[in-house]
């Protein structure tokens, strides 16, 4: 008769606390934002011909990366107001990137669609509403002020 080994019971995992879940969300959002920035950097390097435009693109990407790191650090603090204000700065950086890369027809528009909402996700519902409203408002204002 074979002897069956006794299996140790699997340890019970406690559900993640809100702090752990927020840290995981912040890390995921930051990673996705850096992927979007890498795509923008690659497409900008291929599409932009002028050296001044490439330097401006590099400056905008660096500013966006630094804002992303600052937002990720501020997302863990309360009140979240300084971090939410950085969402507005993120919108300004992306509108600048769109402007230097061809305006409304820029292929970097997809970066605006990815980066700004990801910036808002770190700050809950209010951050998402702020990101959506400010991104759409800035794009519409840009379309009204600067013709095709």
GROMACS .gro file of C-alpha atoms in nm:
model
  148
    1UNK     CA    1   0.000   0.000   0.000
    2UNK     CA    2   0.162   0.329  -0.111
    3UNK     CA    3   0.204   0.602   0.141
    4UNK     CA    4   0.050   0.934   0.046
    5UNK     CA    5   0.250   1.234   0.156
    6UNK     CA    6   0.065   1.492   0.354
    7UNK     CA    7   0.040   1.820   0.174
    8UNK     CA    8   0.084   2.133   0.375
    9UNK     CA    9  -0.217   2.362   0.357
   10UNK     CA   10  -0.169   2.659   0.130
   11UNK     CA   11  -0.112   2.980   0.321
   12UNK     CA   12  -0.402   3.217   0.326
   13UNK     CA   13  -0.331   3.538   0.142
   14UNK     CA   14  -0.478   3.846   0.289
   15UNK     CA   15  -0.647   4.084   0.049
   16UNK     CA   16  -0.430   4.380  -0.045
   17UNK     CA   17  -0.476   4.690   0.160
   18UNK     CA   18  -0.578   5.011  -0.008
   19UNK     CA   19  -0.220   5.138   0.019
   20UNK     CA   20  -0.083   4.828  -0.154
   21UNK     CA   21  -0.349   4.847  -0.424
   22UNK     CA   22  -0.273   5.216  -0.481
   23UNK     CA   23   0.099   5.145  -0.507
   24UNK     CA   24   0.034   4.868  -0.760
   25UNK     CA   25  -0.195   5.095  -0.962
   26UNK     CA   26   0.063   5.375  -0.955
   27UNK     CA   27   0.337   5.140  -1.075
   28UNK     CA   28   0.119   5.004  -1.356
   29UNK     CA   29   0.013   5.351  -1.469
   30UNK     CA   30   0.372   5.475  -1.462
   31UNK     CA   31   0.487   5.178  -1.669
   32UNK     CA   32   0.215   5.232  -1.927
   33UNK     CA   33   0.296   5.600  -1.942
   34UNK     CA   34   0.662   5.525  -2.008
   35UNK     CA   35   0.560   5.289  -2.288
   36UNK     CA   36   0.353   5.569  -2.443
   37UNK     CA   37   0.650   5.804  -2.413
   38UNK     CA   38   0.876   5.550  -2.581
   39UNK     CA   39   0.633   5.523  -2.872
   40UNK     CA   40   0.620   5.902  -2.899
   41UNK     CA   41   0.998   5.928  -2.890
   42UNK     CA   42   1.035   5.667  -3.163
   43UNK     CA   43   0.772   5.815  -3.389
   44UNK     CA   44   0.901   6.166  -3.331
   45UNK     CA   45   1.253   6.061  -3.422
   46UNK     CA   46   1.123   5.916  -3.748
   47UNK     CA   47   0.873   6.186  -3.838
   48UNK     CA   48   1.034   6.513  -3.738
   49UNK     CA   49   1.298   6.637  -3.980
   50UNK     CA   50   1.419   6.962  -3.822
   51UNK     CA   51   1.682   6.936  -3.550
   52UNK     CA   52   1.505   7.208  -3.348
   53UNK     CA   53   1.184   7.006  -3.356
   54UNK     CA   54   1.368   6.697  -3.234
   55UNK     CA   55   1.526   6.894  -2.948
   56UNK     CA   56   1.184   7.033  -2.855
   57UNK     CA   57   1.038   6.683  -2.871
   58UNK     CA   58   1.312   6.552  -2.643
   59UNK     CA   59   1.248   6.835  -2.397
   60UNK     CA   60   0.874   6.764  -2.399
   61UNK     CA   61   0.927   6.392  -2.345
   62UNK     CA   62   1.168   6.459  -2.059
   63UNK     CA   63   0.918   6.701  -1.900
   64UNK     CA   64   0.641   6.444  -1.934
   65UNK     CA   65   0.856   6.171  -1.777
   66UNK     CA   66   0.949   6.395  -1.485
   67UNK     CA   67   0.584   6.494  -1.435
   68UNK     CA   68   0.491   6.125  -1.439
   69UNK     CA   69   0.745   6.046  -1.168
   70UNK     CA   70   0.626   6.341  -0.959
   71UNK     CA   71   0.262   6.237  -0.997
   72UNK     CA   72   0.344   5.880  -0.900
   73UNK     CA   73   0.517   6.003  -0.585
   74UNK     CA   74   0.235   6.245  -0.499
   75UNK     CA   75  -0.038   5.985  -0.558
   76UNK     CA   76   0.051   5.818  -0.228
   77UNK     CA   77   0.003   6.138  -0.030
   78UNK     CA   78  -0.311   6.308   0.088
   79UNK     CA   79  -0.440   6.556  -0.004
   80UNK     CA   80  -0.393   6.472  -0.369
   81UNK     CA   81  -0.444   6.830  -0.490
   82UNK     CA   82  -0.080   6.897  -0.592
   83UNK     CA   83  -0.079   6.577  -0.794
   84UNK     CA   84  -0.407   6.661  -0.959
   85UNK     CA   85  -0.268   6.998  -1.063
   86UNK     CA   86   0.017   6.813  -1.234
   87UNK     CA   87  -0.248   6.657  -1.459
   88UNK     CA   88  -0.304   7.006  -1.600
   89UNK     CA   89   0.070   7.041  -1.654
   90UNK     CA   90   0.068   6.706  -1.833
   91UNK     CA   91  -0.205   6.834  -2.066
   92UNK     CA   92   0.006   7.143  -2.139
   93UNK     CA   93   0.312   6.931  -2.220
   94UNK     CA   94   0.113   6.711  -2.458
   95UNK     CA   95  -0.043   7.007  -2.632
   96UNK     CA   96   0.308   7.145  -2.681
   97UNK     CA   97   0.421   6.809  -2.824
   98UNK     CA   98   0.125   6.811  -3.062
   99UNK     CA   99   0.200   7.166  -3.167
  100UNK     CA  100   0.566   7.104  -3.253
  101UNK     CA  101   0.489   6.781  -3.437
  102UNK     CA  102   0.225   6.901  -3.681
  103UNK     CA  103  -0.069   7.031  -3.483
  104UNK     CA  104  -0.410   6.867  -3.502
  105UNK     CA  105  -0.296   6.616  -3.762
  106UNK     CA  106   0.001   6.502  -3.557
  107UNK     CA  107   0.040   6.128  -3.508
  108UNK     CA  108   0.135   6.208  -3.149
  109UNK     CA  109  -0.236   6.261  -3.081
  110UNK     CA  110  -0.249   5.898  -2.967
  111UNK     CA  111   0.000   5.991  -2.694
  112UNK     CA  112  -0.241   6.257  -2.572
  113UNK     CA  113  -0.517   5.997  -2.566
  114UNK     CA  114  -0.303   5.756  -2.361
  115UNK     CA  115  -0.088   5.969  -2.135
  116UNK     CA  116  -0.337   6.221  -2.000
  117UNK     CA  117  -0.602   5.967  -1.889
  118UNK     CA  118  -0.330   5.752  -1.730
  119UNK     CA  119  -0.215   6.060  -1.542
  120UNK     CA  120  -0.568   6.104  -1.408
  121UNK     CA  121  -0.614   5.742  -1.298
  122UNK     CA  122  -0.377   5.789  -1.007
  123UNK     CA  123  -0.616   6.033  -0.844
  124UNK     CA  124  -0.942   5.843  -0.864
  125UNK     CA  125  -1.264   5.962  -1.016
  126UNK     CA  126  -1.185   6.330  -0.967
  127UNK     CA  127  -0.849   6.290  -1.141
  128UNK     CA  128  -1.009   6.107  -1.434
  129UNK     CA  129  -1.273   6.378  -1.477
  130UNK     CA  130  -1.006   6.647  -1.454
  131UNK     CA  131  -0.786   6.469  -1.710
  132UNK     CA  132  -1.072   6.411  -1.953
  133UNK     CA  133  -1.217   6.759  -1.927
  134UNK     CA  134  -0.885   6.942  -1.943
  135UNK     CA  135  -0.753   6.725  -2.227
  136UNK     CA  136  -1.065   6.768  -2.437
  137UNK     CA  137  -1.091   7.138  -2.355
  138UNK     CA  138  -0.727   7.204  -2.443
  139UNK     CA  139  -0.756   7.015  -2.770
  140UNK     CA  140  -1.075   7.197  -2.868
  141UNK     CA  141  -0.922   7.534  -2.775
  142UNK     CA  142  -0.615   7.449  -2.982
  143UNK     CA  143  -0.836   7.353  -3.277
  144UNK     CA  144  -1.027   7.683  -3.250
  145UNK     CA  145  -0.722   7.906  -3.209
  146UNK     CA  146  -0.484   7.747  -3.458
  147UNK     CA  147  -0.639   7.657  -3.792
  148UNK     CA  148  -0.548   7.344  -3.985
   0.00000   0.00000   0.00000
